[in-house]
Coordinates of C-alpha atoms in Angstrom, one line a residue:
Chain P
X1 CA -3.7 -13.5 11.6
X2 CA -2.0 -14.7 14.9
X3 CA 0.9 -16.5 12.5
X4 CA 0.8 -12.9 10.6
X5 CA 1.9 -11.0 13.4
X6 CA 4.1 -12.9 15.4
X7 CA 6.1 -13.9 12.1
X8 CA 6.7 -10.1 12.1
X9 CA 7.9 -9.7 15.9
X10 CA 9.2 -13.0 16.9
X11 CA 13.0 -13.5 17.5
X12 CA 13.9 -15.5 14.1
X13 CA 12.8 -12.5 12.0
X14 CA 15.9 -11.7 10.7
X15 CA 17.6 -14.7 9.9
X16 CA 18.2 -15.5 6.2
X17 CA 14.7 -17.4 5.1
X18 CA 17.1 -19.6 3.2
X19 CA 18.6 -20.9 6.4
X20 CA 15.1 -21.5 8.0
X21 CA 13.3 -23.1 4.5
X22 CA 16.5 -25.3 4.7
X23 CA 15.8 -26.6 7.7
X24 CA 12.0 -27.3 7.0
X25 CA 12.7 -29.1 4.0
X26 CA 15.6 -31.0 6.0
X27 CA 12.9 -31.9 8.9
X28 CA 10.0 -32.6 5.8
X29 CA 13.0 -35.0 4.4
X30 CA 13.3 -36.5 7.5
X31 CA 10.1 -37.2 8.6
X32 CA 9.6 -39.2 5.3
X33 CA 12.5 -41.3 5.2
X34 CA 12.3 -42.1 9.7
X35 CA 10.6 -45.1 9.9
X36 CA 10.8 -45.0 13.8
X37 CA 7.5 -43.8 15.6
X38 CA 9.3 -42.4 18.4
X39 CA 12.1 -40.4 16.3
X40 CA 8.8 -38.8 14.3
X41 CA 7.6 -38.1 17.3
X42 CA 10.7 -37.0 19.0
X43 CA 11.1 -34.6 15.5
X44 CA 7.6 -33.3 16.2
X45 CA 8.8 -32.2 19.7
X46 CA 11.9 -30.7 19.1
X47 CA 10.7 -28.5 16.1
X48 CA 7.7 -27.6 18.3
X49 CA 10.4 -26.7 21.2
X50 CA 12.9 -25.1 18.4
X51 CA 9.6 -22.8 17.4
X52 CA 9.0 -22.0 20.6
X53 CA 11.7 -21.5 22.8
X54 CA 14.0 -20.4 20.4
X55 CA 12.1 -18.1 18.1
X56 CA 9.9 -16.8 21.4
X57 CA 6.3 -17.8 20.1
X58 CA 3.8 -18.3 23.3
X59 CA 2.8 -21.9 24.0
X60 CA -0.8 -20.4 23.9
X61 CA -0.4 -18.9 20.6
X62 CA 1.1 -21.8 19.3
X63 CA -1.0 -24.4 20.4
X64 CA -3.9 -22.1 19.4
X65 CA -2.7 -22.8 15.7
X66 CA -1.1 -26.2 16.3
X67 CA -4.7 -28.1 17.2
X68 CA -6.8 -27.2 14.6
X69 CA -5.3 -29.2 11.7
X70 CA -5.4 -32.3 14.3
X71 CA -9.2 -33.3 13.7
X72 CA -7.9 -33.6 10.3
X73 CA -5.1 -35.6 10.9
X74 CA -7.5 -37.6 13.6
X75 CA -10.1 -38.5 10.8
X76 CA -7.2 -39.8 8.5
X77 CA -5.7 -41.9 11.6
X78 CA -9.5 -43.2 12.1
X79 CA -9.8 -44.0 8.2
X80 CA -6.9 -46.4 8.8
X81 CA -7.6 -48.1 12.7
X82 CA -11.3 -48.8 11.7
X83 CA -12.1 -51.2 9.0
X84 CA -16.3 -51.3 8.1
X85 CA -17.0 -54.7 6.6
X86 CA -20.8 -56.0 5.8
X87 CA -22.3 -59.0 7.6
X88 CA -24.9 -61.3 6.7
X89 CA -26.5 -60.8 10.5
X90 CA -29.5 -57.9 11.0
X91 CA -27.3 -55.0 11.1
X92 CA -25.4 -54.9 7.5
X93 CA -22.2 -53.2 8.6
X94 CA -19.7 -54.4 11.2
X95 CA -17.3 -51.6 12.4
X96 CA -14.4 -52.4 14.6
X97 CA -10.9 -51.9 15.2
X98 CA -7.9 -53.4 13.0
X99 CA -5.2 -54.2 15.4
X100 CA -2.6 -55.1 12.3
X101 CA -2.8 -51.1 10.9
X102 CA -2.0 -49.7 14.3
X103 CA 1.9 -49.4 13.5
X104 CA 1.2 -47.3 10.1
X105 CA -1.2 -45.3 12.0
X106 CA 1.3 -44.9 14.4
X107 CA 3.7 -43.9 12.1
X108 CA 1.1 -41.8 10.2
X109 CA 0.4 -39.5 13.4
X110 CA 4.1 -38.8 14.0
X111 CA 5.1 -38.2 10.3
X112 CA 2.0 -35.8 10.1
X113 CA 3.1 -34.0 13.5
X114 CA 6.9 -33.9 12.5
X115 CA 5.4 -32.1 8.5
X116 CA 3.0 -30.2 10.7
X117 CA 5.6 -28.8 13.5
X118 CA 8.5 -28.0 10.3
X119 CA 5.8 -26.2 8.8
X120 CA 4.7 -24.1 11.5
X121 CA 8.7 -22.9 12.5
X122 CA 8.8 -21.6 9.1
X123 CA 5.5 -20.0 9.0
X124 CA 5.8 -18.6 12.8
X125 CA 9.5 -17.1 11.9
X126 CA 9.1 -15.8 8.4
X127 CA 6.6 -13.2 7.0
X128 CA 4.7 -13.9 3.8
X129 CA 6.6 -11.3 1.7
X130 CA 10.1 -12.9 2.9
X131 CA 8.5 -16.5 2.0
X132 CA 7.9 -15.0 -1.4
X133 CA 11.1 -13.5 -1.6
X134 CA 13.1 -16.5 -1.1
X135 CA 10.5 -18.5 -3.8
X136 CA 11.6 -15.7 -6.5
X137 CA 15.0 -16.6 -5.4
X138 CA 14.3 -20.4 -6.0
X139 CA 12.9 -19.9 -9.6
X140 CA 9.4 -20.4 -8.7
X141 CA 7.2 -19.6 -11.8
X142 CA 6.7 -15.4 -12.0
X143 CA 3.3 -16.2 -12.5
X144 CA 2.1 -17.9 -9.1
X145 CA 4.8 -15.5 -7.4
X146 CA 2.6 -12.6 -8.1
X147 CA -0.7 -14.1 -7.6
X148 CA 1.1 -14.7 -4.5
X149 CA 1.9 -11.5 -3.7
X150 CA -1.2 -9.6 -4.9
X151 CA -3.2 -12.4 -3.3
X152 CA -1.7 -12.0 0.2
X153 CA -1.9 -8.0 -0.1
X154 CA -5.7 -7.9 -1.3
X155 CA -6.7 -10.4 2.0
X156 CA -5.7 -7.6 4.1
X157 CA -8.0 -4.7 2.1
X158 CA -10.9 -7.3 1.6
X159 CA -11.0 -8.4 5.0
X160 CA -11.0 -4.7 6.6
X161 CA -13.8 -3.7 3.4
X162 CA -15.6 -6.9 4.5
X163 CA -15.3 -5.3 8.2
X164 CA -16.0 -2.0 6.9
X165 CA -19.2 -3.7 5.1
X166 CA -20.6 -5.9 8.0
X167 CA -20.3 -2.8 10.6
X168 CA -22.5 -0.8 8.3
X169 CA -25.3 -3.4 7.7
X170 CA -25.3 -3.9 11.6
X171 CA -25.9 0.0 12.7
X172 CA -28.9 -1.0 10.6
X173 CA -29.7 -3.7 11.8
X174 CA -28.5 -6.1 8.6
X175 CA -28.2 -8.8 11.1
X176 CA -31.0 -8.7 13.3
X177 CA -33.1 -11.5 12.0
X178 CA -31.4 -14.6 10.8
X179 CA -33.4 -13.9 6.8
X180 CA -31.8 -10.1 7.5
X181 CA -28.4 -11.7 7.9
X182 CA -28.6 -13.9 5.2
X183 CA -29.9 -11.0 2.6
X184 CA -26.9 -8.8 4.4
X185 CA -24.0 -11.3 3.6
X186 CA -25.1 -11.9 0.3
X187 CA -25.5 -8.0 -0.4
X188 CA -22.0 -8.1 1.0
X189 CA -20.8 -10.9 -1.0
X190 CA -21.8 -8.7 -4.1
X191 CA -20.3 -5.4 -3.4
X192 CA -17.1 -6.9 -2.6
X193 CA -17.3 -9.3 -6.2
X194 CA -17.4 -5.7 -7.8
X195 CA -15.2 -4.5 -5.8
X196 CA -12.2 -6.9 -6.9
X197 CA -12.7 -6.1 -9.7
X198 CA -12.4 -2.6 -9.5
X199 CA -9.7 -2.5 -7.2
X200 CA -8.0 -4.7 -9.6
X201 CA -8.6 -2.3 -12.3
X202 CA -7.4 0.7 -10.1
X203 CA -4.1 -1.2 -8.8
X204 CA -3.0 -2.2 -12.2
X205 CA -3.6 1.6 -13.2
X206 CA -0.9 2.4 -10.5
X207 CA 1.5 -0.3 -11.7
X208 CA 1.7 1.1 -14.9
X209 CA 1.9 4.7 -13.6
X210 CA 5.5 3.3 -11.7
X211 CA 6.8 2.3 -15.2
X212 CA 5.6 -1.3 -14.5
X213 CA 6.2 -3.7 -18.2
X214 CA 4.5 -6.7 -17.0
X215 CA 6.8 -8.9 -14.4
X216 CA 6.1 -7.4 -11.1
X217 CA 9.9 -6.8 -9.4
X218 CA 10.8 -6.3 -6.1
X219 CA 13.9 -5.7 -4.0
X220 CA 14.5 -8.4 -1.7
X221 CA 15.5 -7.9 2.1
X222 CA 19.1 -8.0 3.1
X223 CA 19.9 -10.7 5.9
X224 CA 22.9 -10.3 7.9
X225 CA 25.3 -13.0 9.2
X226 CA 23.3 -15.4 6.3
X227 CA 26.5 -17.7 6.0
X228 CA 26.6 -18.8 9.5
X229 CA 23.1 -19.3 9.4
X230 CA 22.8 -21.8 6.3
X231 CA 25.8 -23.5 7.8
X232 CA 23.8 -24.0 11.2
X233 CA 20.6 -24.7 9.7
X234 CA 22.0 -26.9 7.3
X235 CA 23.8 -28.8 9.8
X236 CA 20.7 -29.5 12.0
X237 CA 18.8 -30.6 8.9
X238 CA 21.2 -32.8 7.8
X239 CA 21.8 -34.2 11.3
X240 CA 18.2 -34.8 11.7
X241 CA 18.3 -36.4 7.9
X242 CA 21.2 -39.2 9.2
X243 CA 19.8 -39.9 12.1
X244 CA 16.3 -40.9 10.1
X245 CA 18.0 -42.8 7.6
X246 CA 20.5 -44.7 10.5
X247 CA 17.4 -45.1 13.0
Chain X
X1 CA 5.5 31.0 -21.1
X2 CA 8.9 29.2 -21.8
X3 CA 8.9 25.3 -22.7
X4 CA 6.3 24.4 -19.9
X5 CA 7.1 20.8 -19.1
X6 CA 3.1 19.5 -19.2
X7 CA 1.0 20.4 -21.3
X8 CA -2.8 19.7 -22.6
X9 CA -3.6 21.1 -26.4
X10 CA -7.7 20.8 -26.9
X11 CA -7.8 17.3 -25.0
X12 CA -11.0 15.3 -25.4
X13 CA -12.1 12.7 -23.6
X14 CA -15.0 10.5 -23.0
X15 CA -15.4 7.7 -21.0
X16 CA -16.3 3.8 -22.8
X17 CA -20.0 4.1 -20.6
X18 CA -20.4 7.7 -22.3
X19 CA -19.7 10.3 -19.5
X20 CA -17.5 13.2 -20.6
X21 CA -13.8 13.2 -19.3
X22 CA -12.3 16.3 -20.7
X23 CA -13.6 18.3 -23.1
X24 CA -11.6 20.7 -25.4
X25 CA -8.5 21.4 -22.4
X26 CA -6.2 23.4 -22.8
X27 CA -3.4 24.2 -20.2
X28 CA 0.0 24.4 -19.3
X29 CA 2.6 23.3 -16.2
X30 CA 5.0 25.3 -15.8
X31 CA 8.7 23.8 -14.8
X32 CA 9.4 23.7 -11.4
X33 CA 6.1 25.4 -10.3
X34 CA 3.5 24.3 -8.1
X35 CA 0.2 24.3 -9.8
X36 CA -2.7 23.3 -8.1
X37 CA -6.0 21.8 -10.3
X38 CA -9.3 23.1 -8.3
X39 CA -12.5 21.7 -9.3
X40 CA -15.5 19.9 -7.7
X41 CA -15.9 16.6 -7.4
X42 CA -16.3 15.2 -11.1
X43 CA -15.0 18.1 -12.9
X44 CA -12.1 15.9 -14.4
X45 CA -9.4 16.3 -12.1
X46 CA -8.7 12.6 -12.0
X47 CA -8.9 12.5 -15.4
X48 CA -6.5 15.0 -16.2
X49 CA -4.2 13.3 -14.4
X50 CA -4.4 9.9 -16.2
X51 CA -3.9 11.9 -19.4
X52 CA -0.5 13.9 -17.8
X53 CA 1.6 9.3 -17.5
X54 CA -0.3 8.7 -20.4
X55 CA -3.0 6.3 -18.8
X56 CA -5.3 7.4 -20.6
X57 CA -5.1 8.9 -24.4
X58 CA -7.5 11.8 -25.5
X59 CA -10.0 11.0 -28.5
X60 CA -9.0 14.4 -29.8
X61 CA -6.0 16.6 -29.0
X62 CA -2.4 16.1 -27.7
X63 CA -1.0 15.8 -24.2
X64 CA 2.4 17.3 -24.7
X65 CA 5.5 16.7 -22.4
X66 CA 8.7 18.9 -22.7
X67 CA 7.2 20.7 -25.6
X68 CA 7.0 16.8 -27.8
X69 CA 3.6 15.4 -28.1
X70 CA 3.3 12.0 -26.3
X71 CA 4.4 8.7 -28.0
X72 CA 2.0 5.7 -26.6
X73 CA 4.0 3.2 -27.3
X74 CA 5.1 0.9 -24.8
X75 CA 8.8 2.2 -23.9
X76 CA 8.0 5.5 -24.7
X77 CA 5.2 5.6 -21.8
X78 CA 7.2 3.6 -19.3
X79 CA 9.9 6.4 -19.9
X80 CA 7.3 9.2 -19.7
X81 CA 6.1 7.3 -16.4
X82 CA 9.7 7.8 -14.8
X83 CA 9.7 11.1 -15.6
X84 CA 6.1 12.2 -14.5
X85 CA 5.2 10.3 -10.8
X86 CA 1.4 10.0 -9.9
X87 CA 0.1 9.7 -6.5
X88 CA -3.4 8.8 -6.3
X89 CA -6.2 9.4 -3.5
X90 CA -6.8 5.9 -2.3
X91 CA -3.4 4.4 -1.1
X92 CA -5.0 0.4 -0.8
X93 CA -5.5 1.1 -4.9
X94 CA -1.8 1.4 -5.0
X95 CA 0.1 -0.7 -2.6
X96 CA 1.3 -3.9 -4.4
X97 CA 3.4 -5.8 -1.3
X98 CA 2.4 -6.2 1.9
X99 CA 6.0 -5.2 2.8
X100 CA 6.7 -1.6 2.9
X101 CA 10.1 -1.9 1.7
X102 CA 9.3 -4.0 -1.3
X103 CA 6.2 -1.6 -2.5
X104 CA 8.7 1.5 -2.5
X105 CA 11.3 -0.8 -4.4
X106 CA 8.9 -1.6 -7.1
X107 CA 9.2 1.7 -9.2
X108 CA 13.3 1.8 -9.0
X109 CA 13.1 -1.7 -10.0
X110 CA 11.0 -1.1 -12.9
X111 CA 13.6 1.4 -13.6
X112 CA 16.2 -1.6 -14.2
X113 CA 18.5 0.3 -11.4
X114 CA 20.9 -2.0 -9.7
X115 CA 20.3 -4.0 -6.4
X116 CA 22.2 -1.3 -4.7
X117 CA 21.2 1.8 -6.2
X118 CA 17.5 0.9 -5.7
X119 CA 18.3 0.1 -1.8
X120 CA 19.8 3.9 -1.7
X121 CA 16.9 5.4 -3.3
X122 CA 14.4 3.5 -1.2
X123 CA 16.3 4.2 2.1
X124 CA 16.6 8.1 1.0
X125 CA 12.6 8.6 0.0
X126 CA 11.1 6.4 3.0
X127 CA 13.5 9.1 4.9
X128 CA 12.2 11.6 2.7
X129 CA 8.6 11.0 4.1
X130 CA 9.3 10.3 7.8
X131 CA 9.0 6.6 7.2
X132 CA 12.2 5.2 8.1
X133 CA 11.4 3.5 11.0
X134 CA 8.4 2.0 9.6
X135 CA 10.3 0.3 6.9
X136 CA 10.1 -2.8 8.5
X137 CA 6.3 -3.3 9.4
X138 CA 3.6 -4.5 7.0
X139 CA 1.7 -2.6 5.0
X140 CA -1.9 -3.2 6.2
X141 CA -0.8 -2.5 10.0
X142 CA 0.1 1.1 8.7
X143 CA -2.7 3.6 8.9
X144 CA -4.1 5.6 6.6
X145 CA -2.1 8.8 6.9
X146 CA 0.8 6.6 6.6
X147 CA 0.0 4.2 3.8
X148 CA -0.5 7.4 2.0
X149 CA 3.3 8.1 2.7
X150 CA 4.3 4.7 1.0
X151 CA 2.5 5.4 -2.2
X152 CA 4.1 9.0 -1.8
X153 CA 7.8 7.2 -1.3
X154 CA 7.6 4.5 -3.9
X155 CA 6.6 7.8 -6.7
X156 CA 9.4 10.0 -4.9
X157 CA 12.2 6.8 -5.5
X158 CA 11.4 7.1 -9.0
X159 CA 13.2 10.7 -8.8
X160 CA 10.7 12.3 -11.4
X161 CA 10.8 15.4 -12.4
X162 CA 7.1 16.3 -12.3
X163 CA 5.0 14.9 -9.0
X164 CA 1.5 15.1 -9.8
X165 CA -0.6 13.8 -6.1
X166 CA -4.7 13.3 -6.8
X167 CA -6.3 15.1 -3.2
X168 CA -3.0 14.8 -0.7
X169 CA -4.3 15.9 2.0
X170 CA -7.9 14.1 2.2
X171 CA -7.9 11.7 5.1
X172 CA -5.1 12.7 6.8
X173 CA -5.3 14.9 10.5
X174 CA -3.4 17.6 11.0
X175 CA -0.3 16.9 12.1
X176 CA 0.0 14.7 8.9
X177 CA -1.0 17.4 6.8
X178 CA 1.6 19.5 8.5
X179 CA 4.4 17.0 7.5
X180 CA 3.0 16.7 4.2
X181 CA 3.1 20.1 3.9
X182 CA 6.7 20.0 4.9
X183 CA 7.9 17.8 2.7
X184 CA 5.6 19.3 -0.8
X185 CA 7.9 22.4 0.1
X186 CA 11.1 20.1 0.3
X187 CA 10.3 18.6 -3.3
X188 CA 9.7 22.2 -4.8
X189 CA 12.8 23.7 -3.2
X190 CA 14.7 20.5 -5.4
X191 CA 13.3 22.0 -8.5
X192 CA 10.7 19.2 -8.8
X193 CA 7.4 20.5 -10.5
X194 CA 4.3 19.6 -8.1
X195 CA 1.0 19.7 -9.5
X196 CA -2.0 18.7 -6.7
X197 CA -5.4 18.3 -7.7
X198 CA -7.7 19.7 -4.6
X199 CA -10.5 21.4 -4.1
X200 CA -9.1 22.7 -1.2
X201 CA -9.6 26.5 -2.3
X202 CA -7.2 27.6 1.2
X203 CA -4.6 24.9 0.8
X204 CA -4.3 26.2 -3.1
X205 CA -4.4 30.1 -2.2
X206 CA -1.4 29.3 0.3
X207 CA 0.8 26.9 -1.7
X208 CA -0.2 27.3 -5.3
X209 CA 1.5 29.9 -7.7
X210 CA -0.6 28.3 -10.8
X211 CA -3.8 27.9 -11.2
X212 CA -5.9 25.8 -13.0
X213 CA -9.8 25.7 -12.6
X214 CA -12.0 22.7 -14.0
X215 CA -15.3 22.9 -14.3
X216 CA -17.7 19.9 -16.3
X217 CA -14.1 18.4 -18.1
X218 CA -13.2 22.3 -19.3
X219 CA -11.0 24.7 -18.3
X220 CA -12.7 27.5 -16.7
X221 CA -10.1 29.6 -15.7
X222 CA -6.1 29.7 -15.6
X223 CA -4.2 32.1 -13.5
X224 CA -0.7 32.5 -11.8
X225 CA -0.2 34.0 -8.5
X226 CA -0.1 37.7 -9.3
X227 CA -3.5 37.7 -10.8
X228 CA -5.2 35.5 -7.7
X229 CA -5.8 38.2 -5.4
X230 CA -7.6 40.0 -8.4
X231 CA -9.8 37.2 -9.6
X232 CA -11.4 35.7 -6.3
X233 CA -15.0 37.1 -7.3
X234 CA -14.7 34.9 -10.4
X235 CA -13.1 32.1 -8.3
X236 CA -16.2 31.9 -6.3
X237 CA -18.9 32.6 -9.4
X238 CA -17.1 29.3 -10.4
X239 CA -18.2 27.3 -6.9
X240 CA -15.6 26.9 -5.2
X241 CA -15.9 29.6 -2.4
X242 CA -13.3 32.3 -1.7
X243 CA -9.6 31.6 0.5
X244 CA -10.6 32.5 4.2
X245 CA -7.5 34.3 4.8
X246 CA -8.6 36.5 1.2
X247 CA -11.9 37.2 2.6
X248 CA -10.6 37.9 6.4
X249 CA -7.8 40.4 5.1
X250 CA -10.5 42.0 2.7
X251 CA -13.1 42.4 5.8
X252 CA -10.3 44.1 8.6
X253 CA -9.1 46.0 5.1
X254 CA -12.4 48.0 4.4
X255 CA -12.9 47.9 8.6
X256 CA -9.4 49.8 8.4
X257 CA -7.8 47.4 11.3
X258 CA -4.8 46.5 9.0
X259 CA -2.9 48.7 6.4
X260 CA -3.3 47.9 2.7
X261 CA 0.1 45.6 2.1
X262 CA 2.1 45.3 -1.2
X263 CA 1.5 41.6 -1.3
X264 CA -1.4 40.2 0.4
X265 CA -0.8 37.7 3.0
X266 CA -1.6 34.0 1.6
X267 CA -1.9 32.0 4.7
X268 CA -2.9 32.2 8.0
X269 CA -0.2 32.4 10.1
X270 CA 0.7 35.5 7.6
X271 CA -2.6 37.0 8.3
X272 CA -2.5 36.5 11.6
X273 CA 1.1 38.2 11.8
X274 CA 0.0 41.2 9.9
X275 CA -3.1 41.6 12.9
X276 CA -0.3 41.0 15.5
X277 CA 1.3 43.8 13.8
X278 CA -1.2 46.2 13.5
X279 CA -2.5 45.6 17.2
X280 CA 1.1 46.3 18.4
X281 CA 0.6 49.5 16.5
X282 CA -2.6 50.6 17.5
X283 CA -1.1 49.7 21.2
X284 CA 1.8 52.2 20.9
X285 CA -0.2 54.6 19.4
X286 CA -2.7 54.8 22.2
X287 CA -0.4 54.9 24.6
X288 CA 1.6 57.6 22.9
X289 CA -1.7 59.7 22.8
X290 CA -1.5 58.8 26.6

């Protein structure tokens, strides 16, 4: 939700999303091919900064997104710097640290940051339905574009029902006990199971009644000034590229 | 009456789990009119309306458009669909994008208009509706009053000739019913025929000039405008109450506070005009006697 709103009001919003997914996949190219610890880490910051201070997100906000998908990449870094080997002593299982996978992990945690901090600038600066928008642009499957697109429209109505639902069953007292709140969630579980379905039912209904034939089109958003971004995203990108492969 | 453009000849319909839909309808739309469908809740409005795009197709009977019975096949209906625009009660059934823009563009583009000529017609109905400035926000940060006025936009970008909206005016407070109001009268002044199904027995005695009543999937009762005034008793044998404004001018009528008038006043600020009126009347008078 907090990447939801501010990709709608930061100050990137307009620029072409061509020009930004350049640059991410630049950045992603990047961090693959640096072998350097410090220019991963280096990338991590400056996209971080680029987010930011350039498209205007809060450090708060961003930080607020940024450290949740660290525990994950902490448990992966820990999978590599701790080897568990059995011994023939009283305790089977020796755990310690290996000194000799410290570089990869090293390199691990900055590649991972760099991916993580490209991702975020994209998904703090560009809204979901411009994302999709520039996917229908690249080709991408119709298919998986509109399970896209109905997908990301149907979280919004099943989250308020889902709200709608759980206020309800409070006022009487659905979640009083811990046994209430468990019989409440899964009474709420299976109104809203019938409830995709017969929303489903209702929105194809109006797709056919706008003379919908099976693709579902839309207009895409007009960008202004998109040449001079692609050139400026593209040059960053590539910079960022030469200076991974000549680092 | 002349070539109406919708029509129902002895439609049948039952639902697949067995409860009646329509049974042996029979009415007609005039062109250009504004016909409201009264009825209770479950008398078949909604269902009438799925029969009018061709949703739905009757068991028995013909749904006619422009005097030709419907063809269901495929590019038949998605032509009939261009021509006849359905709004429906719930706006989150309807609303495919989360981007406003994009939802309106989806009819136009079903259309197979050009880039350019489905930006125009998006840009001129979100204006149409007061949504201009919206055009930029998502969809589920709308609320509900104006998510109603996307579903209404992305029908009105289709430019159809017949606008058929399923309860309008439930959920929305007044000032959006004003504005609603507003722009119904916009459409009909373009020669666009509006039919709204309601059960809102004041908002149809002001607006309608054709009347269709529904009762348990049948057609009780069809009248136009001249024969309203006559027919409230049966109007409200049928259920559905009696206008205010009909009642209140029949009351200060027989009280003798307001002269009979050649055409009844329909809606309130008329009624209220006509007491205004008479007041100022009975003020001059009195002081005259003075």
């Amino acid at each position: 939700m907090l990447i939801e709103s501010w990709a709608y009001c930061n100050r990137w919003r307009w620029v072409h999303p061509g020009a930004k997914g350049l640059l991410t996949l630049l950045a992603f190219i990047s961090a693959f091919v640096a072998t350097q610890p410090w220019f991963l880490f280096a990338l991590a910051l400056g996209l971080a900064m680029l987010t930011m201070v350039g498209a205007g997100i809060p450090l708060q906000y961003y930080l607020r997104v940024f450290v949740p998908p660290l525990g994950f990449l902490v448990i992966g870094a820990a999978t590599l710097a701790i080897s568990i080997r059995s011994t023939d002593s009283l305790w089977p299982v020796a755990i310690a640290w290996e000194p000799s996978q410290f570089p990869q992990v090293i390199r691990l945690c900055g590649r991972s940051l760099a991916c993580l901090t490209a991702l975020l600038f994209l998904a703090f600066t560009t809204p979901m339905t411009d994302l999709i928008a520039l996917l229908r642009r690249l080709k991408m499957p119709a298919i998986l574009l509109e399970i896209m697109t109905l997908g990301y429209r149907l979280v919004f109505v099943f989250l308020s029902a889902a709200q709608d639902i759980t206020t309800a069953q409070k006022a009487r007292l659905g979640y009083a006990t811990v046994r209430a709140a468990r019989r409440s969630l899964g009474n709420m579980v299976a109104v809203l199971a019938i409830q995709v379905w017969q929303r489903a039912a209702a929105l194809e209904r109006a797709a056919l009644s706008r003379a919908n034939d099976g693709p579902l089109l839309f207009l895409d958003n007009e960008f202004t000034g998109s040449r001079s971004c692609f050139a400026v995203s593209g040059a960053g990108g590539l910079t960022l590229l030469l200076l991974a492969l000549l680092l | 009456m002349t070539n109406p453009i919708l029509a129902l000849h002895e439609v049948a319909f039952t639902y697949p789990e067995g409860s009646v839909g329509l049974q042996n309808c029979t009415l007609a739309i005039p062109r250009g009119s504004r016909t409201a469908i009264l009825g209770v809740n479950g008398s078949g409005k909604t269902t009438l309306c799925l029969h009018l795009n061709g949703i739905l197709r009757p068991q028995a009977g013909e749904v006619l458009f422009d005097g030709q019975p419907l063809d269901y096949s495929r590019r038949a209906l998605k032509t009939l669909r261009s021509q006849v625009g359905l709004v429906f009660q719930n706006p989150e059934s309807q609303l495919l994008s989360a981007s406003v823009r994009e939802d309106v563009s989806f009819g136009p583009m079903n259309l197979g208009l050009e880039p350019h000529e489905v930006r125009a017609r998006v840009e001129q109905a979100l204006a149409a509706v007061g949504l201009a400035s919206l055009a930029d926000k998502p969809v589920h940060s709308l609320s509900f009053g104006q998510k109603k006025r996307v579903c209404l936009a992305g029908v009105l970008a289709m430019q159809p000739e017949v606008i058929i909206l399923d309860e309008p005016f439930s959920g929305l407070d007044i000032p959006m019913q004003r504005d609603l109001y507003a722009i119904l009268a916009d459409l009909s002044l373009l020669g666009i025929t509006l039919v709204i199904c309601s059960h809102d027995l004041d908002f149809a005695y002001e607006w309608a000039d054709h009347w269709h009543i529904l009762a348990a999937g049948k057609v009780a009762a069809s009248w136009d405008l001249q024969q309203i005034p006559d027919v409230l008793p049966q109007v409200a044998l049928l259920g559905l109450g009696t206008p205010k404004v009909a009642e209140l001018y029949r009351e200060l009528l027989m009280a003798g506070l307001i002269p009979p008038l050649p055409q009844p006043p329909r809606s309130h600020a008329e009624l209220l005009a006509e007491i205004r009126r008479a007041n100022r009347k009975i003020i001059r008078h009195t002081a005259a006697a003075r």
